[in-house]
Short mmCIF file of C-alpha atoms and ligand atoms in Angstrom, two decimals:
data_model
loop_
_atom_site.label_atom_id
_atom_site.label_comp_id
_atom_site.label_asym_id
_atom_site.label_seq_id
_atom_site.Cartn_x
_atom_site.Cartn_y
_atom_site.Cartn_z
CA MET A 15 0.00 0.00 0.00
CA ASN A 16 1.20 3.51 -0.73
CA TYR A 17 0.87 5.71 2.37
CA ARG A 18 2.57 8.93 1.24
CA ASN A 19 0.05 11.74 0.73
CA ASN A 20 -2.61 9.21 1.55
CA PRO A 21 -4.16 10.01 4.95
CA ALA A 22 -7.14 7.76 4.22
CA ALA A 23 -4.78 4.79 3.94
CA ILE A 24 -3.06 5.74 7.23
CA ASP A 25 -6.44 5.88 8.96
CA THR A 26 -7.22 2.31 7.94
CA LEU A 27 -4.23 1.10 9.99
CA VAL A 28 -5.83 1.92 13.34
CA ARG A 29 -9.14 0.26 14.19
CA PRO A 30 -10.89 0.64 17.55
CA THR A 31 -9.34 -2.55 18.95
CA GLU A 32 -6.62 -3.51 16.44
CA VAL A 33 -3.63 -1.92 14.73
CA HIS A 34 -2.11 -3.06 11.48
CA ARG A 35 1.35 -4.60 11.52
CA ASP A 36 2.57 -2.07 8.92
CA ILE A 37 2.84 0.60 11.60
CA PHE A 38 5.67 -1.46 13.12
CA ILE A 39 7.42 -2.90 10.09
CA SER A 40 6.95 -0.56 7.12
CA GLU A 41 9.93 1.67 6.27
CA GLU A 42 7.61 4.03 4.43
CA ILE A 43 5.49 4.48 7.56
CA PHE A 44 8.65 5.11 9.54
CA GLU A 45 9.70 7.88 7.14
CA LEU A 46 6.26 9.44 7.40
CA GLU A 47 6.46 9.31 11.19
CA MET A 48 9.67 11.30 11.03
CA GLU A 49 8.14 13.89 8.69
CA HIS A 50 4.73 14.21 10.34
CA LEU A 51 4.29 12.57 13.75
CA PHE A 52 7.56 13.82 15.23
CA ALA A 53 6.95 17.30 13.80
CA ASN A 54 3.32 17.69 14.88
CA THR A 55 3.78 16.58 18.50
CA TRP A 56 5.69 18.19 21.39
CA VAL A 57 8.80 16.06 21.70
CA TYR A 58 11.12 15.96 24.72
CA VAL A 59 14.55 17.46 24.02
CA GLY A 60 16.38 17.52 27.36
CA HIS A 61 16.55 18.96 30.86
CA GLY A 62 17.65 22.46 31.79
CA SER A 63 20.09 21.14 34.41
CA GLN A 64 22.16 19.64 31.57
CA ILE A 65 22.98 23.17 30.40
CA PRO A 66 23.09 25.42 33.50
CA ASN A 67 25.40 28.16 32.12
CA SER A 68 25.25 30.40 29.07
CA GLY A 69 26.97 28.68 26.18
CA ASP A 70 26.32 25.16 27.57
CA PHE A 71 24.89 22.90 24.89
CA TYR A 72 23.58 19.38 24.47
CA THR A 73 23.12 17.65 21.11
CA THR A 74 20.31 15.19 20.46
CA THR A 75 17.62 14.28 17.94
CA VAL A 76 13.93 15.04 17.60
CA GLY A 77 12.65 12.14 15.52
CA ASP A 78 15.43 11.92 12.94
CA GLN A 79 16.32 15.62 13.12
CA PRO A 80 19.68 16.59 14.64
CA VAL A 81 19.24 19.48 17.07
CA VAL A 82 21.29 21.29 19.65
CA MET A 83 19.76 22.59 22.88
CA VAL A 84 21.74 25.57 24.12
CA ARG A 85 21.61 28.11 26.96
CA HIS A 86 21.62 31.50 25.25
CA THR A 87 23.40 34.61 26.60
CA ASP A 88 20.08 35.82 28.07
CA LYS A 89 19.83 32.47 29.93
CA THR A 90 16.81 31.24 27.96
CA ILE A 91 17.02 27.85 26.25
CA LYS A 92 17.15 27.68 22.47
CA VAL A 93 16.77 24.61 20.30
CA LEU A 94 18.58 24.94 16.96
CA HIS A 95 18.67 22.64 13.99
CA ASN A 96 22.22 21.33 14.17
CA ARG A 97 23.08 22.11 10.59
CA CYS A 98 25.42 24.73 9.17
CA PRO A 99 23.60 26.93 6.65
CA HIS A 100 26.74 26.93 4.48
CA LYS A 101 27.34 23.32 3.40
CA GLY A 102 25.30 21.40 5.94
CA VAL A 103 27.90 20.31 8.51
CA LYS A 104 26.60 19.47 11.99
CA VAL A 105 27.94 22.53 13.81
CA ALA A 106 27.95 21.10 17.34
CA GLY A 107 29.77 17.78 17.13
CA ASP A 108 30.13 16.78 20.77
CA ALA A 109 27.38 15.26 22.89
CA CYS A 110 27.62 18.27 25.21
CA GLY A 111 29.98 21.08 26.22
CA ASN A 112 30.27 24.85 26.41
CA THR A 113 30.59 26.80 23.20
CA GLY A 114 31.13 30.23 24.80
CA LYS A 115 29.29 33.11 23.12
CA PHE A 116 29.05 31.50 19.71
CA PHE A 117 29.18 28.26 17.71
CA ARG A 118 31.98 27.93 15.15
CA CYS A 119 31.53 25.53 12.25
CA PRO A 120 34.55 23.24 11.91
CA TYR A 121 34.56 23.35 8.09
CA HIS A 122 34.99 27.04 7.07
CA ALA A 123 34.67 28.80 10.44
CA TRP A 124 31.36 30.56 9.95
CA THR A 125 30.19 31.54 13.41
CA PHE A 126 26.69 31.74 14.91
CA LYS A 127 25.28 33.30 18.07
CA THR A 128 23.68 30.88 20.49
CA ASP A 129 20.26 31.83 19.13
CA GLY A 130 21.44 30.67 15.68
CA LYS A 131 21.95 34.08 14.07
CA LEU A 132 24.88 34.38 11.72
CA LEU A 133 27.71 36.25 13.46
CA SER A 134 30.64 36.22 11.05
CA ILE A 135 32.09 34.69 7.88
CA PRO A 136 35.84 34.67 7.19
CA LEU A 137 36.74 36.73 4.10
CA LYS A 138 33.24 38.12 4.00
CA LYS A 139 34.17 40.57 1.24
CA GLY A 140 33.82 37.62 -1.15
CA TYR A 141 30.04 37.85 -0.77
CA ASP A 142 28.03 40.61 -2.41
CA PRO A 143 25.76 41.78 0.48
CA GLU A 144 22.71 42.09 -1.71
CA THR A 145 22.85 38.64 -3.25
CA PHE A 146 23.91 37.09 0.01
CA ASN A 147 21.01 38.61 1.96
CA ASP A 148 18.66 36.87 -0.43
CA CYS A 149 20.23 33.52 0.47
CA GLU A 150 18.80 31.26 3.14
CA ALA A 151 22.30 31.02 4.64
CA SER A 152 22.26 34.67 5.70
CA HIS A 153 19.71 33.75 8.40
CA GLY A 154 22.19 31.45 10.15
CA MET A 155 21.30 28.20 11.88
CA ALA A 156 17.56 27.59 11.90
CA ALA A 157 16.05 27.98 15.38
CA VAL A 158 13.04 25.87 16.35
CA GLU A 159 10.29 28.39 16.94
CA ASN A 160 8.10 26.39 19.27
CA VAL A 161 10.12 25.53 22.36
CA ARG A 162 8.73 25.22 25.88
CA ASP A 163 10.84 25.04 29.01
CA TYR A 164 8.36 23.49 31.47
CA ARG A 165 9.95 23.65 34.93
CA ASP A 166 13.30 22.65 33.29
CA PHE A 167 11.82 19.94 31.05
CA VAL A 168 12.40 21.18 27.52
CA PHE A 169 10.06 20.18 24.69
CA CYS A 170 9.73 21.41 21.15
CA ARG A 171 7.30 21.15 18.26
CA LEU A 172 9.10 21.24 14.92
CA SER A 173 6.02 22.04 12.90
CA PRO A 174 5.33 25.80 12.87
CA GLU A 175 1.57 25.17 13.12
CA GLY A 176 -0.24 22.88 15.52
CA GLN A 177 -1.52 22.39 19.04
CA SER A 178 -0.11 24.54 21.84
CA PHE A 179 2.04 22.90 24.50
CA ASP A 180 -0.69 23.25 27.17
CA GLU A 181 -3.36 21.88 24.90
CA PHE A 182 -1.17 18.94 23.90
CA PHE A 183 -0.23 17.85 27.44
CA GLY A 184 -3.18 19.12 29.50
CA GLU A 185 -3.47 17.47 32.91
CA SER A 186 -0.72 14.96 32.16
CA LEU A 187 1.84 17.53 33.31
CA SER A 188 0.84 16.58 36.86
CA THR A 189 3.30 13.66 36.69
CA LEU A 190 6.23 15.99 35.98
CA ASP A 191 4.96 18.30 38.72
CA ASN A 192 4.92 15.44 41.21
CA MET A 193 8.46 14.33 40.33
CA ILE A 194 9.68 17.93 40.78
CA GLU A 195 7.78 18.40 44.05
CA ARG A 196 9.43 15.31 45.49
CA SER A 197 12.47 17.56 45.87
CA PRO A 198 12.24 19.63 49.07
CA GLU A 199 13.53 22.52 46.96
CA GLY A 200 11.21 21.82 44.03
CA LYS A 201 14.18 21.23 41.77
CA LEU A 202 15.63 18.31 39.83
CA GLU A 203 19.07 17.77 38.36
CA VAL A 204 20.13 15.18 35.83
CA ALA A 205 22.56 12.95 37.73
CA GLY A 206 24.30 9.64 37.22
CA GLY A 207 24.85 9.88 33.47
CA VAL A 208 22.65 8.23 30.90
CA LEU A 209 22.33 4.54 30.08
CA ARG A 210 21.80 3.83 26.41
CA TYR A 211 20.77 0.60 24.82
CA MET A 212 19.84 -0.47 21.36
CA HIS A 213 16.77 -2.52 20.49
CA ASP A 214 16.13 -4.28 17.18
CA CYS A 215 12.46 -3.39 17.21
CA ASN A 216 10.06 -0.57 16.44
CA TRP A 217 9.96 2.32 18.94
CA LYS A 218 6.20 1.98 19.47
CA MET A 219 6.61 -1.49 20.98
CA LEU A 220 8.44 0.12 23.87
CA VAL A 221 5.79 2.81 24.27
CA ASP A 222 3.05 0.17 24.18
CA ASN A 223 4.89 -1.84 26.85
CA GLN A 224 4.86 1.00 29.40
CA THR A 225 1.22 0.44 30.28
CA ASP A 226 1.17 -3.30 29.57
CA THR A 227 0.37 -4.64 33.02
CA CYS A 228 -0.40 -8.19 31.91
CA HIS A 229 3.22 -8.97 31.04
CA PRO A 230 5.38 -8.53 34.19
CA MET A 231 4.24 -11.69 35.98
CA VAL A 232 4.83 -13.67 32.77
CA ALA A 233 7.83 -12.14 30.97
CA HIS A 234 9.71 -11.32 34.18
CA GLU A 235 8.93 -14.51 36.06
CA SER A 236 12.35 -15.99 35.31
CA SER A 237 14.33 -12.91 36.41
CA ALA A 238 12.39 -11.12 39.15
CA GLY A 239 10.88 -14.42 40.26
CA THR A 240 14.33 -15.97 40.69
CA ALA A 241 15.54 -12.92 42.64
CA VAL A 242 12.65 -13.31 45.05
CA ARG A 243 13.19 -17.06 45.44
CA VAL A 244 16.89 -16.53 46.21
CA TRP A 245 15.92 -13.89 48.77
CA GLU A 246 13.47 -16.25 50.42
CA GLU A 247 16.35 -18.60 51.17
CA ALA A 248 18.32 -15.92 53.03
CA PRO A 249 18.79 -16.61 56.76
CA GLU A 250 16.08 -15.13 58.94
CA GLY A 251 16.73 -11.60 60.05
CA THR A 252 18.81 -10.66 56.96
CA PRO A 253 17.94 -7.08 56.04
CA LYS A 254 16.05 -6.93 52.73
CA PRO A 255 18.41 -5.61 50.05
CA MET A 256 17.29 -2.56 48.05
CA ALA A 257 17.50 -4.65 44.86
CA VAL A 258 14.98 -7.19 46.14
CA GLU A 259 12.65 -4.38 47.17
CA GLN A 260 12.76 -3.17 43.56
CA PHE A 261 12.55 -6.57 41.85
CA ALA A 262 9.80 -8.19 43.90
CA PRO A 263 6.79 -6.09 42.80
CA PHE A 264 7.43 -7.11 39.17
CA ILE A 265 5.91 -10.47 39.84
CA SER A 266 2.86 -9.18 41.67
CA SER A 267 -0.44 -10.85 40.88
CA TYR A 268 -2.92 -9.92 38.19
CA GLU A 269 -5.20 -8.66 40.97
CA PHE A 270 -2.50 -6.24 42.11
CA PHE A 271 -2.16 -4.76 38.61
CA GLU A 272 -5.92 -4.67 38.09
CA GLY A 273 -6.30 -2.70 41.32
CA MET A 274 -3.52 -0.28 40.40
CA GLY A 275 -5.75 1.48 37.87
CA ILE A 276 -4.82 3.28 34.64
CA ARG A 277 -5.60 6.91 33.92
CA VAL A 278 -6.04 7.91 30.29
CA TRP A 279 -5.55 11.49 29.15
CA GLU A 280 -6.21 13.00 25.75
CA ASN A 281 -3.64 13.04 22.93
CA GLY A 282 -2.00 9.71 23.70
CA HIS A 283 -0.84 10.35 27.27
CA GLY A 284 -1.69 8.18 30.25
CA HIS A 285 -0.32 6.45 33.33
CA THR A 286 -0.54 3.27 35.34
CA GLY A 287 -0.43 3.15 39.13
CA VAL A 288 -3.29 5.41 40.16
CA HIS A 289 -4.36 3.73 43.42
CA ASN A 290 -1.24 1.71 44.11
CA SER A 291 1.98 0.89 42.27
CA ILE A 292 5.16 -1.14 42.22
CA HIS A 293 6.88 1.94 43.70
CA ALA A 294 4.49 2.36 46.63
CA ALA A 295 6.14 0.18 49.26
CA TYR A 296 9.80 1.26 49.29
CA SER A 297 11.33 1.60 52.72
CA GLU A 298 11.73 5.07 54.21
CA VAL A 299 14.96 6.98 53.72
CA PRO A 300 16.07 8.63 56.98
CA GLY A 301 15.80 12.41 56.89
CA TYR A 302 13.70 12.63 53.72
CA LEU A 303 10.24 12.88 55.24
CA GLU A 304 11.51 15.50 57.71
CA ALA A 305 12.95 17.57 54.85
CA MET A 306 9.68 17.30 52.91
CA ASN A 307 7.57 18.21 55.96
CA GLN A 308 9.72 21.23 56.55
CA ALA A 309 9.51 22.35 52.94
CA TYR A 310 5.80 21.77 52.28
CA GLY A 311 4.08 21.21 55.63
CA HIS A 312 2.83 17.78 56.76
CA GLU A 313 -0.35 17.67 54.75
CA ARG A 314 1.07 18.71 51.40
CA ALA A 315 4.19 16.56 51.85
CA ALA A 316 2.02 13.52 52.57
CA GLU A 317 -0.06 14.26 49.49
CA ILE A 318 3.03 14.51 47.24
CA LEU A 319 4.55 11.28 48.56
CA ALA A 320 1.28 9.34 48.38
CA ASN A 321 1.19 9.93 44.64
CA THR A 322 3.14 6.86 43.54
CA ARG A 323 2.32 6.73 39.83
CA HIS A 324 3.96 3.84 38.06
CA ASN A 325 4.67 4.65 34.38
CA THR A 326 3.50 7.85 32.73
CA THR A 327 3.63 7.77 28.97
CA TYR A 328 4.05 11.14 27.35
CA PHE A 329 3.15 10.63 23.73
CA PRO A 330 4.98 10.14 21.48
CA ASN A 331 8.18 8.78 22.96
CA ILE A 332 9.03 9.27 26.62
CA MET A 333 8.08 7.57 29.86
CA VAL A 334 8.46 9.14 33.29
CA LYS A 335 8.54 7.45 36.70
CA GLY A 336 7.98 10.17 39.29
CA PRO A 337 8.44 8.13 42.49
CA ILE A 338 11.85 6.78 41.39
CA GLN A 339 12.91 9.84 39.32
CA THR A 340 13.70 8.27 35.97
CA LEU A 341 12.84 9.26 32.43
CA ARG A 342 13.25 7.05 29.40
CA ILE A 343 13.35 8.19 25.79
CA PHE A 344 12.57 5.79 22.96
CA LYS A 345 14.52 7.25 20.07
CA PRO A 346 13.38 6.00 16.68
CA LEU A 347 16.27 5.08 14.38
CA GLY A 348 14.49 2.89 11.83
CA ALA A 349 11.33 0.82 11.51
CA ASN A 350 13.18 -1.93 13.37
CA LYS A 351 15.78 0.02 15.35
CA THR A 352 15.27 1.99 18.57
CA LEU A 353 17.77 3.57 20.93
CA VAL A 354 16.56 3.63 24.52
CA GLU A 355 18.02 6.28 26.80
CA SER A 356 17.46 6.01 30.55
CA TRP A 357 17.98 9.26 32.45
CA THR A 358 18.04 9.68 36.22
CA PHE A 359 17.45 12.73 38.41
CA ARG A 360 18.64 13.94 41.78
CA LEU A 361 16.00 15.47 44.06
CA VAL A 362 17.78 18.65 45.10
CA GLY A 363 17.80 18.97 48.89
CA ALA A 364 16.96 15.28 49.51
CA PRO A 365 19.29 12.69 51.13
CA ASP A 366 21.82 11.02 48.77
CA LYS A 367 20.28 7.63 49.49
CA LEU A 368 17.39 8.55 47.17
CA LEU A 369 19.72 9.05 44.23
CA GLU A 370 21.36 5.74 45.10
CA ARG A 371 17.95 4.07 44.92
CA THR A 372 17.20 5.76 41.59
CA LEU A 373 20.52 4.64 40.11
CA MET A 374 20.10 1.11 41.36
CA TYR A 375 16.63 0.91 39.83
CA ASN A 376 17.94 2.19 36.52
CA ARG A 377 20.76 -0.36 36.40
CA LEU A 378 18.54 -3.24 37.54
CA ILE A 379 15.58 -2.53 35.30
CA ASN A 380 16.43 -0.19 32.41
CA ALA A 381 20.06 -0.71 31.45
CA PRO A 382 21.97 -2.87 28.95
CA THR A 383 23.16 -4.70 32.07
CA SER A 384 19.64 -5.07 33.42
CA VAL A 385 18.21 -8.45 34.29
CA VAL A 386 14.56 -7.53 33.80
CA GLY A 387 15.16 -5.43 30.66
CA HIS A 388 16.36 -8.42 28.65
CA ASP A 389 13.05 -10.18 29.16
CA ASP A 390 11.31 -7.29 27.42
CA HIS A 391 14.03 -6.98 24.80
CA GLU A 392 13.60 -10.59 23.80
CA VAL A 393 9.83 -10.29 23.34
CA TYR A 394 10.16 -7.05 21.36
CA GLU A 395 12.59 -8.66 18.94
CA ARG A 396 10.43 -11.72 18.62
CA SER A 397 7.46 -9.44 17.87
CA GLN A 398 9.44 -7.57 15.25
CA HIS A 399 10.22 -10.90 13.54
CA GLY A 400 6.78 -12.37 14.18
CA LEU A 401 4.99 -9.43 12.58
CA HIS A 402 6.59 -10.32 9.25
CA SER A 403 4.47 -13.45 9.25
CA ARG A 404 1.69 -13.24 6.69
CA GLY A 405 -0.43 -15.57 8.83
CA ARG A 406 -2.06 -12.60 10.61
CA GLU A 407 -2.11 -8.89 9.83
CA TRP A 408 -3.37 -7.22 13.02
CA VAL A 409 -2.05 -6.55 16.52
CA ASN A 410 -4.72 -6.79 19.21
CA VAL A 411 -5.45 -4.11 21.82
CA ALA A 412 -9.03 -5.09 22.71
CA ARG A 413 -8.61 -5.80 26.43
CA LEU A 414 -11.45 -4.14 28.42
CA TYR A 415 -12.62 -2.17 25.40
CA ASP A 416 -15.66 0.01 25.85
CA PRO A 417 -17.24 1.30 22.62
CA ASP A 418 -18.13 4.51 24.45
CA GLU A 419 -14.58 5.27 25.60
CA ALA A 420 -13.89 7.73 22.78
CA ASN A 421 -16.42 10.07 24.40
CA ARG A 422 -14.85 9.86 27.86
CA LYS A 423 -11.95 11.98 29.02
CA ASN A 424 -9.28 11.80 31.72
CA GLU A 425 -10.72 8.66 33.29
CA VAL A 426 -9.38 5.99 35.61
CA VAL A 427 -10.10 2.40 34.65
CA ASN A 428 -9.07 -1.16 35.58
CA GLY A 429 -5.26 -1.38 35.64
CA THR A 430 -5.13 -4.15 33.06
CA SER A 431 -7.12 -2.24 30.45
CA GLU A 432 -5.48 -1.64 27.08
CA TRP A 433 -7.32 1.68 26.73
CA GLN A 434 -4.09 3.66 27.06
CA MET A 435 -2.63 1.67 24.14
CA ARG A 436 -5.72 2.39 22.04
CA ASN A 437 -5.39 6.03 23.07
CA GLN A 438 -1.78 6.08 21.79
CA TYR A 439 -2.58 4.49 18.47
CA GLN A 440 -5.50 6.82 17.87
CA ALA A 441 -3.28 9.80 18.66
CA TRP A 442 -0.71 8.27 16.33
CA ALA A 443 -3.13 8.29 13.38
CA ARG A 444 -4.26 11.84 14.16
CA TYR A 445 -0.78 13.38 14.37
CA MET A 446 0.41 11.38 11.36
CA THR A 447 -2.31 12.76 9.13
CA ALA A 448 -2.72 16.29 10.56
CA THR A 449 -0.27 17.82 8.10
CA MET A 450 -0.56 15.26 5.32
CA LYS A 451 -1.94 16.50 2.04
CA GLU A 452 -4.21 14.27 -0.02
CA SER A 453 -2.51 13.41 -3.31
CA THR A 454 -4.32 14.96 -6.23
S1 FES B 23 30.05 24.15 6.14
FE1 FES B 23 29.91 25.33 7.92
S2 FES B 23 31.22 26.97 7.49
FE2 FES B 23 31.24 25.87 5.69
FE1 FE2 B 24 8.71 -5.45 31.26
#
């Protein structure tokens, strides 16, 4: 099927309770996602604490677009397309650093202010000002117009037209708020580096998995289950290791996950762990509650800490865990190639033990060295292969479907519902086709 300039064909790929395999395996669909979906949505770029000083920069990608996030001289954050307007060289080559007051292209030394404006060209007399001013290059590096720094979380929308940031995220921002408020100073800092690992599967399989509560007790039985069994053989009185505290909830019962609840927001966002979660029963860290009580008062502190949301999916491609302060990005590299980045945050003003817990969780669960992560990795790759089978065409997301759900907003339902997955795929079709022109 030809999908380019064919929004009607894209729409046929998402049914109320099924999605077509092409959305995971077609290279053409992948290209269209890069052109449309990742331009029409607000995509996470990075965190302000990665670039605290003027001139600090961080290079990354939005969809397949190379960008550089930089702290400008006026301290605001700019997101620039990382592309020299002269011959196309990526101007910022390092993952991060400080560029001072300007970027300098390594090829012919054109320089650009940190808002992208062209600053200087060596031997400029070689350019007739009139002709040159008519050239695109005279405008310097292209700055992304729609950038939002939400309490240090930086997002951008590449498409000049579209939904506003507030409209796109709505109430879902409450998960970021809660993660921030878990710091007695209301401030987070990226800490502990980033763990990256490559998956031979489509990026949407990872997004889908974030609210898949019917898999942990099955896929993770061999890893988390073994950890718990080993722990059960420990001599009586042995203090429970932090790792066991983090592993054990993965093999909770179906009833536990049903009772957790899932909240579904508009535009593809949603979260598991409304009433309870796998992060709800961690042991207390000495000094933390006192610091929170002092900062917020008893009532408010209790309210913040009682909010133990499990996974919040921010459509299209990040997942945030407020209670353990991690953020994962599912970076699309190809129809069957995804780079996962796992970022961790320090709660400024909280005891160091909390960061230790965050880092341990990240290594145990979300890293290339993770035990649990390989269970998921294996099933993603097997799905990517399996979907090439011509025996069946559709992927099923019918669990606890309610035909009326399209008319309901911001609701909490049974924790094993696949409503959030349906929500994502419907948002997928909408943002894919929003800027697609019908072929004539
Ligand atoms: S390519 Fe950047 S200065 Fe020539
Ligand atoms: Fe998993």
